[in-house]
Every structure is written in structure tokens, then in C-alpha cells.
mmCIF file of C-alpha atoms in Angstrom:
data_model
loop_
_atom_site.group_PDB
_atom_site.id
_atom_site.type_symbol
_atom_site.label_atom_id
_atom_site.label_comp_id
_atom_site.label_asym_id
_atom_site.label_seq_id
_atom_site.Cartn_x
_atom_site.Cartn_y
_atom_site.Cartn_z
ATOM 1 C CA UNK O 1 0.025 34.243 6.429
ATOM 2 C CA UNK O 2 0.267 34.440 10.161
ATOM 3 C CA UNK O 3 0.846 31.440 12.391
ATOM 4 C CA UNK O 4 -1.419 32.934 15.044
ATOM 5 C CA UNK O 5 -4.072 30.488 16.206
ATOM 6 C CA UNK O 6 -7.587 31.607 15.229
ATOM 7 C CA UNK O 7 -10.376 31.406 17.832
ATOM 8 C CA UNK O 8 -12.322 28.145 17.989
ATOM 9 C CA UNK O 9 -15.698 29.895 18.264
ATOM 10 C CA UNK O 10 -16.772 33.159 16.668
ATOM 11 C CA UNK O 11 -19.871 35.341 16.668
ATOM 12 C CA UNK O 12 -20.125 36.155 12.956
ATOM 13 C CA UNK O 13 -22.719 38.908 13.402
ATOM 14 C CA UNK O 14 -20.520 40.763 15.861
ATOM 15 C CA UNK O 15 -17.458 40.371 13.623
ATOM 16 C CA UNK O 16 -19.445 41.598 10.602
ATOM 17 C CA UNK O 17 -20.739 44.645 12.481
ATOM 18 C CA UNK O 18 -17.156 45.563 13.433
ATOM 19 C CA UNK O 19 -15.753 44.660 9.971
ATOM 20 C CA UNK O 20 -13.048 42.413 11.399
ATOM 21 C CA UNK O 21 -10.387 40.542 9.422
ATOM 22 C CA UNK O 22 -8.803 37.377 10.810
ATOM 23 C CA UNK O 23 -5.619 35.741 9.568
ATOM 24 C CA UNK O 24 -4.023 32.707 11.144
ATOM 25 C CA UNK O 25 -4.193 28.956 11.568
ATOM 26 C CA UNK O 26 -6.718 26.347 12.628
ATOM 27 C CA UNK O 27 -5.759 22.892 13.896
ATOM 28 C CA UNK O 28 -6.454 20.154 11.369
ATOM 29 C CA UNK O 29 -7.408 17.844 14.247
ATOM 30 C CA UNK O 30 -10.459 20.077 14.895
ATOM 31 C CA UNK O 31 -11.829 19.105 11.469
ATOM 32 C CA UNK O 32 -13.161 15.609 12.110
ATOM 33 C CA UNK O 33 -14.999 15.172 8.798
ATOM 34 C CA UNK O 34 -11.925 16.166 6.794
ATOM 35 C CA UNK O 35 -9.711 13.915 8.926
ATOM 36 C CA UNK O 36 -11.936 10.961 8.042
ATOM 37 C CA UNK O 37 -11.144 11.526 4.337
ATOM 38 C CA UNK O 38 -7.378 11.962 4.512
ATOM 39 C CA UNK O 39 -4.332 9.937 5.540
ATOM 40 C CA UNK O 40 -2.588 12.803 7.320
ATOM 41 C CA UNK O 41 -1.105 16.147 6.543
ATOM 42 C CA UNK O 42 0.224 19.427 7.856
ATOM 43 C CA UNK O 43 -1.319 19.874 11.330
ATOM 44 C CA UNK O 44 -2.194 23.526 10.631
ATOM 45 C CA UNK O 45 -4.694 24.944 8.145
ATOM 46 C CA UNK O 46 -4.024 28.506 6.987
ATOM 47 C CA UNK O 47 -7.049 30.826 6.846
ATOM 48 C CA UNK O 48 -7.660 34.448 5.925
ATOM 49 C CA UNK O 49 -11.184 35.766 6.616
ATOM 50 C CA UNK O 50 -12.924 39.131 6.258
ATOM 51 C CA UNK O 51 -16.276 39.919 7.852
ATOM 52 C CA UNK O 52 -18.295 42.848 6.457
ATOM 53 C CA UNK O 53 -21.559 44.126 4.947
ATOM 54 C CA UNK O 54 -21.534 44.532 1.183
ATOM 55 C CA UNK O 55 -23.160 47.328 -0.845
ATOM 56 C CA UNK O 56 -26.536 45.551 -0.697
ATOM 57 C CA UNK O 57 -26.205 45.193 3.089
ATOM 58 C CA UNK O 58 -25.730 41.421 2.967
ATOM 59 C CA UNK O 59 -23.645 40.105 5.861
ATOM 60 C CA UNK O 60 -20.602 38.532 4.221
ATOM 61 C CA UNK O 61 -17.731 36.285 5.254
ATOM 62 C CA UNK O 62 -15.146 36.288 2.499
ATOM 63 C CA UNK O 63 -11.938 34.381 2.680
ATOM 64 C CA UNK O 64 -9.467 31.789 1.618
ATOM 65 C CA UNK O 65 -7.980 28.744 3.269
ATOM 66 C CA UNK O 66 -5.319 26.219 2.408
ATOM 67 C CA UNK O 67 -4.136 22.896 3.744
ATOM 68 C CA UNK O 68 -1.546 20.318 2.753
ATOM 69 C CA UNK O 69 -2.964 16.822 3.170
ATOM 70 C CA UNK O 70 -2.023 13.284 2.249
ATOM 71 C CA UNK O 71 -4.506 11.145 0.313
ATOM 72 C CA UNK O 72 -4.334 7.626 -1.121
ATOM 73 C CA UNK O 73 -3.487 7.648 -4.832
ATOM 74 C CA UNK O 74 -6.156 5.666 -6.648
ATOM 75 C CA UNK O 75 -3.682 4.420 -9.261
ATOM 76 C CA UNK O 76 -1.001 2.889 -7.068
ATOM 77 C CA UNK O 77 -2.601 3.026 -3.577
ATOM 78 C CA UNK O 78 0.416 4.893 -2.188
ATOM 79 C CA UNK O 79 0.140 8.200 -0.272
ATOM 80 C CA UNK O 80 0.239 11.390 -2.311
ATOM 81 C CA UNK O 81 0.458 14.968 -1.063
ATOM 82 C CA UNK O 82 -2.327 17.283 -2.199
ATOM 83 C CA UNK O 83 -2.757 21.019 -1.681
ATOM 84 C CA UNK O 84 -6.303 22.071 -0.884
ATOM 85 C CA UNK O 85 -6.888 25.744 -1.655
ATOM 86 C CA UNK O 86 -10.323 27.338 -1.342
ATOM 87 C CA UNK O 87 -11.658 30.825 -1.861
ATOM 88 C CA UNK O 88 -15.178 31.539 -0.724
ATOM 89 C CA UNK O 89 -17.797 34.213 -0.174
ATOM 90 C CA UNK O 90 -20.542 33.319 2.285
ATOM 91 C CA UNK O 91 -23.589 35.396 3.108
ATOM 92 C CA UNK O 92 -24.820 34.889 6.662
ATOM 93 C CA UNK O 93 -28.600 34.353 6.714
ATOM 94 C CA UNK O 94 -31.083 33.092 9.279
ATOM 95 C CA UNK O 95 -33.210 30.722 7.177
ATOM 96 C CA UNK O 96 -33.711 29.049 3.800
ATOM 97 C CA UNK O 97 -35.997 31.813 2.542
ATOM 98 C CA UNK O 98 -33.194 34.364 2.817
ATOM 99 C CA UNK O 99 -30.753 31.884 1.303
ATOM 100 C CA UNK O 100 -32.914 31.652 -1.842
ATOM 101 C CA UNK O 101 -32.765 35.446 -2.272
ATOM 102 C CA UNK O 102 -28.967 35.660 -2.273
ATOM 103 C CA UNK O 103 -27.058 36.798 -5.350
ATOM 104 C CA UNK O 104 -25.235 33.992 -7.196
ATOM 105 C CA UNK O 105 -21.829 35.209 -6.018
ATOM 106 C CA UNK O 106 -22.605 34.128 -2.428
ATOM 107 C CA UNK O 107 -23.100 30.745 -0.854
ATOM 108 C CA UNK O 108 -25.406 30.697 2.149
ATOM 109 C CA UNK O 109 -24.240 30.180 5.707
ATOM 110 C CA UNK O 110 -27.449 29.587 7.632
ATOM 111 C CA UNK O 111 -26.880 30.793 11.169
ATOM 112 C CA UNK O 112 -28.945 28.627 13.503
ATOM 113 C CA UNK O 113 -27.053 29.506 16.645
ATOM 114 C CA UNK O 114 -24.255 31.807 17.622
ATOM 115 C CA UNK O 115 -21.348 31.505 18.321
ATOM 116 C CA UNK O 116 -20.306 29.033 15.640
ATOM 117 C CA UNK O 117 -17.224 26.848 15.292
ATOM 118 C CA UNK O 118 -14.838 28.539 12.868
ATOM 119 C CA UNK O 119 -13.179 25.211 12.056
ATOM 120 C CA UNK O 120 -16.492 23.863 10.686
ATOM 121 C CA UNK O 121 -16.898 26.798 8.300
ATOM 122 C CA UNK O 122 -13.365 26.371 6.941
ATOM 123 C CA UNK O 123 -13.699 22.576 6.913
ATOM 124 C CA UNK O 124 -16.790 22.790 4.682
ATOM 125 C CA UNK O 125 -14.813 24.736 2.098
ATOM 126 C CA UNK O 126 -11.841 22.348 2.222
ATOM 127 C CA UNK O 127 -14.106 19.314 1.820
ATOM 128 C CA UNK O 128 -15.406 20.825 -1.405
ATOM 129 C CA UNK O 129 -11.797 20.996 -2.677
ATOM 130 C CA UNK O 130 -11.032 17.306 -2.189
ATOM 131 C CA UNK O 131 -10.327 15.626 -5.526
ATOM 132 C CA UNK O 132 -12.854 12.971 -6.482
ATOM 133 C CA UNK O 133 -10.013 10.689 -7.613
ATOM 134 C CA UNK O 134 -6.749 11.500 -5.832
ATOM 135 C CA UNK O 135 -3.650 10.595 -7.822
ATOM 136 C CA UNK O 136 0.003 11.502 -8.083
ATOM 137 C CA UNK O 137 0.833 14.422 -10.364
ATOM 138 C CA UNK O 138 3.360 12.177 -12.128
ATOM 139 C CA UNK O 139 2.637 8.805 -13.662
ATOM 140 C CA UNK O 140 2.607 6.091 -11.040
ATOM 141 C CA UNK O 141 4.964 3.191 -11.600
ATOM 142 C CA UNK O 142 2.274 0.549 -11.773
ATOM 143 C CA UNK O 143 4.618 -1.900 -13.519
ATOM 144 C CA UNK O 144 6.295 -2.535 -10.164
ATOM 145 C CA UNK O 145 3.040 -3.221 -8.398
ATOM 146 C CA UNK O 146 2.518 -6.800 -7.431
ATOM 147 C CA UNK O 147 -0.898 -7.649 -8.765
ATOM 148 C CA UNK O 148 -2.161 -11.040 -7.854
ATOM 149 C CA UNK O 149 -3.678 -12.948 -10.710
ATOM 150 C CA UNK O 150 -6.378 -15.016 -9.181
ATOM 151 C CA UNK O 151 -6.130 -18.597 -10.330
ATOM 152 C CA UNK O 152 -9.429 -20.000 -11.334
ATOM 153 C CA UNK O 153 -9.997 -23.050 -9.283
ATOM 154 C CA UNK O 154 -12.196 -25.394 -11.178
ATOM 155 C CA UNK O 155 -13.748 -28.161 -9.235
ATOM 156 C CA UNK O 156 -14.171 -31.470 -10.931
ATOM 157 C CA UNK O 157 -17.899 -31.491 -11.465
ATOM 158 C CA UNK O 158 -19.515 -34.816 -12.169
ATOM 159 C CA UNK O 159 -20.717 -35.190 -15.727
ATOM 160 C CA UNK O 160 -24.503 -35.616 -15.642
ATOM 161 C CA UNK O 161 -24.337 -37.922 -18.675
ATOM 162 C CA UNK O 162 -21.872 -40.278 -17.014
ATOM 163 C CA UNK O 163 -24.747 -42.231 -15.531
ATOM 164 C CA UNK O 164 -26.285 -42.655 -18.981
ATOM 165 C CA UNK O 165 -22.966 -43.834 -20.400
ATOM 166 C CA UNK O 166 -22.760 -46.484 -17.685
ATOM 167 C CA UNK O 167 -26.318 -47.636 -18.386
ATOM 168 C CA UNK O 168 -25.533 -47.894 -22.077
ATOM 169 C CA UNK O 169 -22.569 -50.152 -21.337
ATOM 170 C CA UNK O 170 -24.777 -52.583 -19.413
#
């Protein structure tokens, strides 16, 4: 893939009408929602996008994207590197009614305004690739983890029958 920086904003309808293909990178820092979920990663996201009309005249954005990010392993709580790879086919529509009529092979991209932020489109696809439980590919060495065993602190509670025992003695 190319290291050429992709534009921040695109007009998808114009790109579809001209059947444009884009290949390049997007800055990871432009993806605020994804950044909130990760610990870090490669600063560049690779993307390859094609804009066209299919045989049924649907306006389509088809592509793939990949990113290398660091997540917290849920076994050992140490960072682990994860590859996020997404392939997608989006049909550009103007409202929910059109979205309901799409063939199953397309996800809807409802175009409310144009131009749109390209990073948001790619970010949506990468968010769907995040593992629900990130973990190392190898077994974590949890034997070396320092788990704290909480000591149960028992307070000396007064025995409610102590008073009766004292009365009995008298």
C-alpha cells in the first residue's frame, strides 16, 4: 500500500460518479473514538478504497483498512499488539428507507451532509474489528503476577449473649 496521505474530507457522490480509487494512509490521531479504546499503536492506518456504481446502480464504497494497535491484555493486564483488518462494502444512501432496501452484501452509509470525514468511515470499520476480550496470542505468564490476597479483617464483635451470661452469674 501507498504511504500517501488520504484527504481528510471527501465528497463520496463525486468520487462515485468518477469511479475513483484511493490508496494511502490516514492518521490514527484523527480517529478519536478508536483512540479512546486503545493504548497506542502505529500512527498510520492503511486504507484502500474504491468508489463506483454497481450493476444495480447502487452507489458503493468498497475497501479495506488495517491498523496495528496496542490493547490491554485481559489476562495479564500488560500491553499486547493487535492487528485490525477490515474489509467492507458500503452503499451510500440518503435515508433509512433506502437503507432498508439494500441487498445484504452492503452496509448502509447514510449521507446526511457532504463532504464527509474519511477518517470516520474507516474508523467505524476498525471499531467493529476490535476484539471483545483482547489477549496475547501466547499464554500469559500469570504465575509471575503478584496477586494480592485480601486478608479478611474480622472485627471483634460483642457477643449479644454476654450480657445474659453476666446476669446469670449474679
